[in-house]
């Protein structure tokens, strides 16, 4: 295990029991948590993106702000729904955020997850072409996005421009060199993992897979990672890919942890329905550190991946989420080979 970061969904609710009661609370606390995680020695700060929900949505202002407040922690998303995105405008935003951070952006994207509203991407002005569907539209947006991130010129210059142009076709600016190799795809199946490798994107696998073969979640996810790496080798890409998995891990080291997560110690994988299909959901890991080390040592997907993202309960506030991260890094991660 080479890197450990956190993943925040950025929930907020006006409930008096929540430490994040507004969008402002979530955004500002997300920045503070990234700063705290960097000070603790964590490797990454990642944020989920959902539309039409009381959660984080437009990621690039947040990523840029985190980049300006930190110096070396990786900054990413897990994941941006490409059904909603203008790929050219997104490339400009991503390039700007990456340059502000000094090249630390690790951008997770995907075809999207179940939504709060019906076909919400249509409200953003995007409609699948005749004979296509929303998933294919997301992949087409992704193809364009990856193409323009290459930095090759493609736009015909105006013969009478307002400002002098460099020779040849023009590319989008600002361009951030190397960002193309730091794009990840959130894959929910083994077949999608293979497609991800063929497209030259890193693999991001979450706490659920939208298929089930009857084996434990971590075994199915490890198989997904193995298929991704084999497909990558066959595709002949010239750089080494990365893979990440997400887990809910809560070491119980004090009475507050015990109050929040004691009941989660018996958590198991769950099989349910997602988008009219069968899906397998990974369990929550909660317990005293020695017990967690024993359980996590048997997690084949954590062993296979080079990056572990810890899902944090952001509504419990920055201090408690930082405590969870510190507990994992201090009491659990070294025994699993971190650092």
PDB file of N, CA and C in Angstrom, residues 43-112:
ATOM      1  N   UNK A  43      -1.897  11.135   2.245  1.00  0.00           N
ATOM      2  CA  UNK A  43      -1.402  11.322   0.880  1.00  0.00           C
ATOM      3  C   UNK A  43      -2.410  11.978  -0.062  1.00  0.00           C
ATOM      4  N   UNK A  44      -3.695  11.983   0.294  1.00  0.00           N
ATOM      5  CA  UNK A  44      -4.669  12.496  -0.657  1.00  0.00           C
ATOM      6  C   UNK A  44      -5.919  13.045  -0.011  1.00  0.00           C
ATOM      7  N   UNK A  45      -6.531  14.044  -0.674  1.00  0.00           N
ATOM      8  CA  UNK A  45      -7.820  14.620  -0.274  1.00  0.00           C
ATOM      9  C   UNK A  45      -8.739  14.546  -1.484  1.00  0.00           C
ATOM     10  N   UNK A  46      -9.757  13.715  -1.404  1.00  0.00           N
ATOM     11  CA  UNK A  46     -10.645  13.460  -2.536  1.00  0.00           C
ATOM     12  C   UNK A  46     -12.080  13.820  -2.153  1.00  0.00           C
ATOM     13  N   UNK A  47     -12.847  14.254  -3.162  1.00  0.00           N
ATOM     14  CA  UNK A  47     -14.203  14.731  -2.909  1.00  0.00           C
ATOM     15  C   UNK A  47     -15.168  14.145  -3.931  1.00  0.00           C
ATOM     16  N   UNK A  48     -16.327  13.714  -3.432  1.00  0.00           N
ATOM     17  CA  UNK A  48     -17.380  13.170  -4.282  1.00  0.00           C
ATOM     18  C   UNK A  48     -18.137  14.323  -4.921  1.00  0.00           C
ATOM     19  N   UNK A  49     -18.762  14.068  -6.071  1.00  0.00           N
ATOM     20  CA  UNK A  49     -19.528  15.087  -6.790  1.00  0.00           C
ATOM     21  C   UNK A  49     -20.929  14.555  -7.070  1.00  0.00           C
ATOM     22  N   UNK A  50     -21.945  15.241  -6.569  1.00  0.00           N
ATOM     23  CA  UNK A  50     -23.340  14.912  -6.846  1.00  0.00           C
ATOM     24  C   UNK A  50     -24.096  16.192  -7.203  1.00  0.00           C
ATOM     25  N   UNK A  51     -25.034  16.083  -8.113  1.00  0.00           N
ATOM     26  CA  UNK A  51     -25.843  17.233  -8.509  1.00  0.00           C
ATOM     27  C   UNK A  51     -27.259  17.107  -7.923  1.00  0.00           C
ATOM     28  N   UNK A  52     -27.894  18.252  -7.731  1.00  0.00           N
ATOM     29  CA  UNK A  52     -29.263  18.314  -7.202  1.00  0.00           C
ATOM     30  C   UNK A  52     -29.363  17.668  -5.818  1.00  0.00           C
ATOM     31  N   UNK A  53     -28.288  17.738  -5.043  1.00  0.00           N
ATOM     32  CA  UNK A  53     -28.282  17.125  -3.715  1.00  0.00           C
ATOM     33  C   UNK A  53     -27.578  18.059  -2.742  1.00  0.00           C
ATOM     34  N   UNK A  54     -27.864  17.890  -1.457  1.00  0.00           N
ATOM     35  CA  UNK A  54     -27.163  18.659  -0.425  1.00  0.00           C
ATOM     36  C   UNK A  54     -25.809  17.999  -0.159  1.00  0.00           C
ATOM     37  N   UNK A  55     -24.992  18.052  -1.197  1.00  0.00           N
ATOM     38  CA  UNK A  55     -23.647  17.490  -1.158  1.00  0.00           C
ATOM     39  C   UNK A  55     -22.761  18.342  -2.056  1.00  0.00           C
ATOM     40  N   UNK A  56     -21.465  18.071  -2.058  1.00  0.00           N
ATOM     41  CA  UNK A  56     -20.556  18.787  -2.944  1.00  0.00           C
ATOM     42  C   UNK A  56     -20.958  18.562  -4.396  1.00  0.00           C
ATOM     43  N   UNK A  57     -20.871  19.623  -5.194  1.00  0.00           N
ATOM     44  CA  UNK A  57     -21.251  19.492  -6.608  1.00  0.00           C
ATOM     45  C   UNK A  57     -20.124  19.975  -7.512  1.00  0.00           C
ATOM     46  N   UNK A  58     -20.054  21.278  -7.816  1.00  0.00           N
ATOM     47  CA  UNK A  58     -19.026  21.783  -8.730  1.00  0.00           C
ATOM     48  C   UNK A  58     -17.657  21.694  -8.055  1.00  0.00           C
ATOM     49  N   UNK A  59     -16.769  20.834  -8.536  1.00  0.00           N
ATOM     50  CA  UNK A  59     -15.560  20.535  -7.769  1.00  0.00           C
ATOM     51  C   UNK A  59     -14.401  21.502  -7.954  1.00  0.00           C
ATOM     52  N   UNK A  60     -14.333  22.209  -9.070  1.00  0.00           N
ATOM     53  CA  UNK A  60     -13.085  22.898  -9.381  1.00  0.00           C
ATOM     54  C   UNK A  60     -12.787  24.112  -8.497  1.00  0.00           C
ATOM     55  N   UNK A  61     -13.772  24.906  -8.090  1.00  0.00           N
ATOM     56  CA  UNK A  61     -13.440  25.950  -7.107  1.00  0.00           C
ATOM     57  C   UNK A  61     -12.868  25.363  -5.819  1.00  0.00           C
ATOM     58  N   UNK A  62     -13.451  24.247  -5.359  1.00  0.00           N
ATOM     59  CA  UNK A  62     -12.952  23.610  -4.144  1.00  0.00           C
ATOM     60  C   UNK A  62     -11.538  23.066  -4.351  1.00  0.00           C
ATOM     61  N   UNK A  63     -11.303  22.384  -5.471  1.00  0.00           N
ATOM     62  CA  UNK A  63      -9.980  21.818  -5.731  1.00  0.00           C
ATOM     63  C   UNK A  63      -8.921  22.912  -5.809  1.00  0.00           C
ATOM     64  N   UNK A  64      -9.270  24.024  -6.453  1.00  0.00           N
ATOM     65  CA  UNK A  64      -8.318  25.133  -6.556  1.00  0.00           C
ATOM     66  C   UNK A  64      -8.021  25.725  -5.182  1.00  0.00           C
ATOM     67  N   UNK A  65      -9.064  25.870  -4.356  1.00  0.00           N
ATOM     68  CA  UNK A  65      -8.864  26.427  -3.012  1.00  0.00           C
ATOM     69  C   UNK A  65      -8.002  25.507  -2.162  1.00  0.00           C
ATOM     70  N   UNK A  66      -8.258  24.197  -2.245  1.00  0.00           N
ATOM     71  CA  UNK A  66      -7.432  23.245  -1.506  1.00  0.00           C
ATOM     72  C   UNK A  66      -5.995  23.298  -2.012  1.00  0.00           C
ATOM     73  N   UNK A  67      -5.829  23.402  -3.323  1.00  0.00           N
ATOM     74  CA  UNK A  67      -4.497  23.484  -3.886  1.00  0.00           C
ATOM     75  C   UNK A  67      -3.726  24.697  -3.410  1.00  0.00           C
ATOM     76  N   UNK A  68      -4.443  25.804  -3.219  1.00  0.00           N
ATOM     77  CA  UNK A  68      -3.791  27.034  -2.761  1.00  0.00           C
ATOM     78  C   UNK A  68      -3.434  26.987  -1.275  1.00  0.00           C
ATOM     79  N   UNK A  69      -4.153  26.164  -0.500  1.00  0.00           N
ATOM     80  CA  UNK A  69      -3.923  26.098   0.955  1.00  0.00           C
ATOM     81  C   UNK A  69      -2.969  24.980   1.357  1.00  0.00           C
ATOM     82  N   UNK A  70      -2.647  24.070   0.451  1.00  0.00           N
ATOM     83  CA  UNK A  70      -1.785  22.941   0.773  1.00  0.00           C
ATOM     84  C   UNK A  70      -0.549  22.974  -0.119  1.00  0.00           C
ATOM     85  N   UNK A  71       0.393  22.071   0.161  1.00  0.00           N
ATOM     86  CA  UNK A  71       1.634  22.118  -0.610  1.00  0.00           C
ATOM     87  C   UNK A  71       2.031  20.806  -1.266  1.00  0.00           C
ATOM     88  N   UNK A  72       1.593  19.660  -0.726  1.00  0.00           N
ATOM     89  CA  UNK A  72       2.059  18.413  -1.324  1.00  0.00           C
ATOM     90  C   UNK A  72       1.017  17.298  -1.358  1.00  0.00           C
ATOM     91  N   UNK A  73      -0.079  17.400  -0.665  1.00  0.00           N
ATOM     92  CA  UNK A  73      -1.084  16.343  -0.672  1.00  0.00           C
ATOM     93  C   UNK A  73      -1.752  16.266  -2.047  1.00  0.00           C
ATOM     94  N   UNK A  74      -2.048  15.045  -2.513  1.00  0.00           N
ATOM     95  CA  UNK A  74      -2.790  14.891  -3.758  1.00  0.00           C
ATOM     96  C   UNK A  74      -4.225  15.385  -3.567  1.00  0.00           C
ATOM     97  N   UNK A  75      -4.793  15.938  -4.634  1.00  0.00           N
ATOM     98  CA  UNK A  75      -6.143  16.502  -4.576  1.00  0.00           C
ATOM     99  C   UNK A  75      -6.955  15.889  -5.703  1.00  0.00           C
ATOM    100  N   UNK A  76      -8.111  15.324  -5.360  1.00  0.00           N
ATOM    101  CA  UNK A  76      -8.847  14.642  -6.415  1.00  0.00           C
ATOM    102  C   UNK A  76     -10.336  14.596  -6.218  1.00  0.00           C
ATOM    103  N   UNK A  77     -10.985  13.912  -7.137  1.00  0.00           N
ATOM    104  CA  UNK A  77     -12.428  13.703  -7.100  1.00  0.00           C
ATOM    105  C   UNK A  77     -12.706  12.217  -7.206  1.00  0.00           C
ATOM    106  N   UNK A  78     -13.837  11.830  -6.652  1.00  0.00           N
ATOM    107  CA  UNK A  78     -14.214  10.431  -6.716  1.00  0.00           C
ATOM    108  C   UNK A  78     -15.730  10.260  -6.703  1.00  0.00           C
ATOM    109  N   UNK A  79     -16.445  10.592  -7.745  1.00  0.00           N
ATOM    110  CA  UNK A  79     -16.012  10.921  -9.101  1.00  0.00           C
ATOM    111  C   UNK A  79     -16.901  12.030  -9.680  1.00  0.00           C
ATOM    112  N   UNK A  80     -16.469  12.609 -10.811  1.00  0.00           N
ATOM    113  CA  UNK A  80     -17.268  13.582 -11.545  1.00  0.00           C
ATOM    114  C   UNK A  80     -18.119  12.843 -12.572  1.00  0.00           C
ATOM    115  N   UNK A  81     -19.406  13.130 -12.604  1.00  0.00           N
ATOM    116  CA  UNK A  81     -20.349  12.512 -13.527  1.00  0.00           C
ATOM    117  C   UNK A  81     -20.215  13.178 -14.895  1.00  0.00           C
ATOM    118  N   UNK A  82     -19.672  12.453 -15.870  1.00  0.00           N
ATOM    119  CA  UNK A  82     -19.385  13.039 -17.180  1.00  0.00           C
ATOM    120  C   UNK A  82     -20.626  13.271 -18.022  1.00  0.00           C
ATOM    121  N   UNK A  83     -21.776  12.781 -17.595  1.00  0.00           N
ATOM    122  CA  UNK A  83     -23.009  13.097 -18.320  1.00  0.00           C
ATOM    123  C   UNK A  83     -23.338  14.585 -18.242  1.00  0.00           C
ATOM    124  N   UNK A  84     -22.840  15.235 -17.192  1.00  0.00           N
ATOM    125  CA  UNK A  84     -23.182  16.631 -16.922  1.00  0.00           C
ATOM    126  C   UNK A  84     -22.144  17.619 -17.458  1.00  0.00           C
ATOM    127  N   UNK A  85     -21.042  17.137 -18.022  1.00  0.00           N
ATOM    128  CA  UNK A  85     -19.893  17.998 -18.243  1.00  0.00           C
ATOM    129  C   UNK A  85     -19.725  18.448 -19.694  1.00  0.00           C
ATOM    130  N   UNK A  86     -19.390  19.744 -19.843  1.00  0.00           N
ATOM    131  CA  UNK A  86     -18.855  20.259 -21.100  1.00  0.00           C
ATOM    132  C   UNK A  86     -17.362  19.938 -21.095  1.00  0.00           C
ATOM    133  N   UNK A  87     -16.903  19.006 -21.920  1.00  0.00           N
ATOM    134  CA  UNK A  87     -15.522  18.525 -21.776  1.00  0.00           C
ATOM    135  C   UNK A  87     -14.459  19.589 -22.036  1.00  0.00           C
ATOM    136  N   UNK A  88     -14.739  20.577 -22.895  1.00  0.00           N
ATOM    137  CA  UNK A  88     -13.741  21.614 -23.154  1.00  0.00           C
ATOM    138  C   UNK A  88     -13.642  22.583 -21.981  1.00  0.00           C
ATOM    139  N   UNK A  89     -14.791  23.018 -21.486  1.00  0.00           N
ATOM    140  CA  UNK A  89     -14.770  23.914 -20.324  1.00  0.00           C
ATOM    141  C   UNK A  89     -14.163  23.197 -19.123  1.00  0.00           C
ATOM    142  N   UNK A  90     -14.469  21.923 -18.991  1.00  0.00           N
ATOM    143  CA  UNK A  90     -13.917  21.132 -17.897  1.00  0.00           C
ATOM    144  C   UNK A  90     -12.399  21.045 -18.009  1.00  0.00           C
ATOM    145  N   UNK A  91     -11.885  20.911 -19.214  1.00  0.00           N
ATOM    146  CA  UNK A  91     -10.437  20.848 -19.402  1.00  0.00           C
ATOM    147  C   UNK A  91      -9.772  22.154 -18.986  1.00  0.00           C
ATOM    148  N   UNK A  92     -10.404  23.279 -19.260  1.00  0.00           N
ATOM    149  CA  UNK A  92      -9.854  24.557 -18.802  1.00  0.00           C
ATOM    150  C   UNK A  92      -9.868  24.639 -17.282  1.00  0.00           C
ATOM    151  N   UNK A  93     -10.996  24.274 -16.669  1.00  0.00           N
ATOM    152  CA  UNK A  93     -11.087  24.290 -15.202  1.00  0.00           C
ATOM    153  C   UNK A  93     -10.044  23.371 -14.574  1.00  0.00           C
ATOM    154  N   UNK A  94      -9.931  22.158 -15.117  1.00  0.00           N
ATOM    155  CA  UNK A  94      -8.992  21.191 -14.563  1.00  0.00           C
ATOM    156  C   UNK A  94      -7.558  21.675 -14.716  1.00  0.00           C
ATOM    157  N   UNK A  95      -7.238  22.249 -15.875  1.00  0.00           N
ATOM    158  CA  UNK A  95      -5.898  22.777 -16.083  1.00  0.00           C
ATOM    159  C   UNK A  95      -5.571  23.882 -15.100  1.00  0.00           C
ATOM    160  N   UNK A  96      -6.528  24.760 -14.852  1.00  0.00           N
ATOM    161  CA  UNK A  96      -6.303  25.850 -13.906  1.00  0.00           C
ATOM    162  C   UNK A  96      -6.086  25.320 -12.489  1.00  0.00           C
ATOM    163  N   UNK A  97      -6.959  24.399 -12.046  1.00  0.00           N
ATOM    164  CA  UNK A  97      -6.831  23.847 -10.696  1.00  0.00           C
ATOM    165  C   UNK A  97      -5.513  23.087 -10.538  1.00  0.00           C
ATOM    166  N   UNK A  98      -5.107  22.390 -11.587  1.00  0.00           N
ATOM    167  CA  UNK A  98      -3.863  21.631 -11.510  1.00  0.00           C
ATOM    168  C   UNK A  98      -2.652  22.548 -11.413  1.00  0.00           C
ATOM    169  N   UNK A  99      -2.665  23.633 -12.165  1.00  0.00           N
ATOM    170  CA  UNK A  99      -1.549  24.573 -12.110  1.00  0.00           C
ATOM    171  C   UNK A  99      -1.483  25.279 -10.756  1.00  0.00           C
ATOM    172  N   UNK A 100      -2.644  25.627 -10.197  1.00  0.00           N
ATOM    173  CA  UNK A 100      -2.663  26.261  -8.873  1.00  0.00           C
ATOM    174  C   UNK A 100      -2.052  25.327  -7.828  1.00  0.00           C
ATOM    175  N   UNK A 101      -2.314  24.033  -7.957  1.00  0.00           N
ATOM    176  CA  UNK A 101      -1.818  23.064  -6.976  1.00  0.00           C
ATOM    177  C   UNK A 101      -0.397  22.607  -7.263  1.00  0.00           C
ATOM    178  N   UNK A 102       0.179  23.030  -8.366  1.00  0.00           N
ATOM    179  CA  UNK A 102       1.517  22.567  -8.713  1.00  0.00           C
ATOM    180  C   UNK A 102       1.547  21.159  -9.262  1.00  0.00           C
ATOM    181  N   UNK A 103       0.485  20.765  -9.958  1.00  0.00           N
ATOM    182  CA  UNK A 103       0.458  19.449 -10.593  1.00  0.00           C
ATOM    183  C   UNK A 103       0.078  18.315  -9.672  1.00  0.00           C
ATOM    184  N   UNK A 104      -0.825  18.583  -8.705  1.00  0.00           N
ATOM    185  CA  UNK A 104      -1.213  17.544  -7.730  1.00  0.00           C
ATOM    186  C   UNK A 104      -2.599  16.987  -7.962  1.00  0.00           C
ATOM    187  N   UNK A 105      -3.248  17.377  -9.049  1.00  0.00           N
ATOM    188  CA  UNK A 105      -4.622  16.940  -9.297  1.00  0.00           C
ATOM    189  C   UNK A 105      -4.657  15.475  -9.730  1.00  0.00           C
ATOM    190  N   UNK A 106      -5.567  14.708  -9.128  1.00  0.00           N
ATOM    191  CA  UNK A 106      -5.852  13.320  -9.510  1.00  0.00           C
ATOM    192  C   UNK A 106      -7.366  13.260  -9.739  1.00  0.00           C
ATOM    193  N   UNK A 107      -7.779  13.351 -10.991  1.00  0.00           N
ATOM    194  CA  UNK A 107      -9.181  13.617 -11.299  1.00  0.00           C
ATOM    195  C   UNK A 107      -9.935  12.332 -11.621  1.00  0.00           C
ATOM    196  N   UNK A 108     -10.843  11.939 -10.719  1.00  0.00           N
ATOM    197  CA  UNK A 108     -11.693  10.779 -10.949  1.00  0.00           C
ATOM    198  C   UNK A 108     -12.976  11.173 -11.645  1.00  0.00           C
ATOM    199  N   UNK A 109     -13.303  10.459 -12.722  1.00  0.00           N
ATOM    200  CA  UNK A 109     -14.514  10.726 -13.507  1.00  0.00           C
ATOM    201  C   UNK A 109     -15.235   9.402 -13.738  1.00  0.00           C
ATOM    202  N   UNK A 110     -16.492   9.467 -14.211  1.00  0.00           N
ATOM    203  CA  UNK A 110     -17.222   8.232 -14.507  1.00  0.00           C
ATOM    204  C   UNK A 110     -18.465   8.545 -15.319  1.00  0.00           C
ATOM    205  N   UNK A 111     -19.208   7.501 -15.633  1.00  0.00           N
ATOM    206  CA  UNK A 111     -20.474   7.654 -16.347  1.00  0.00           C
ATOM    207  C   UNK A 111     -21.598   8.093 -15.432  1.00  0.00           C
ATOM    208  N   UNK A 112     -21.346   8.133 -14.130  1.00  0.00           N
ATOM    209  CA  UNK A 112     -22.349   8.623 -13.201  1.00  0.00           C
ATOM    210  C   UNK A 112     -23.018   7.520 -12.415  1.00  0.00           C
TER     211      UNK A 112
END
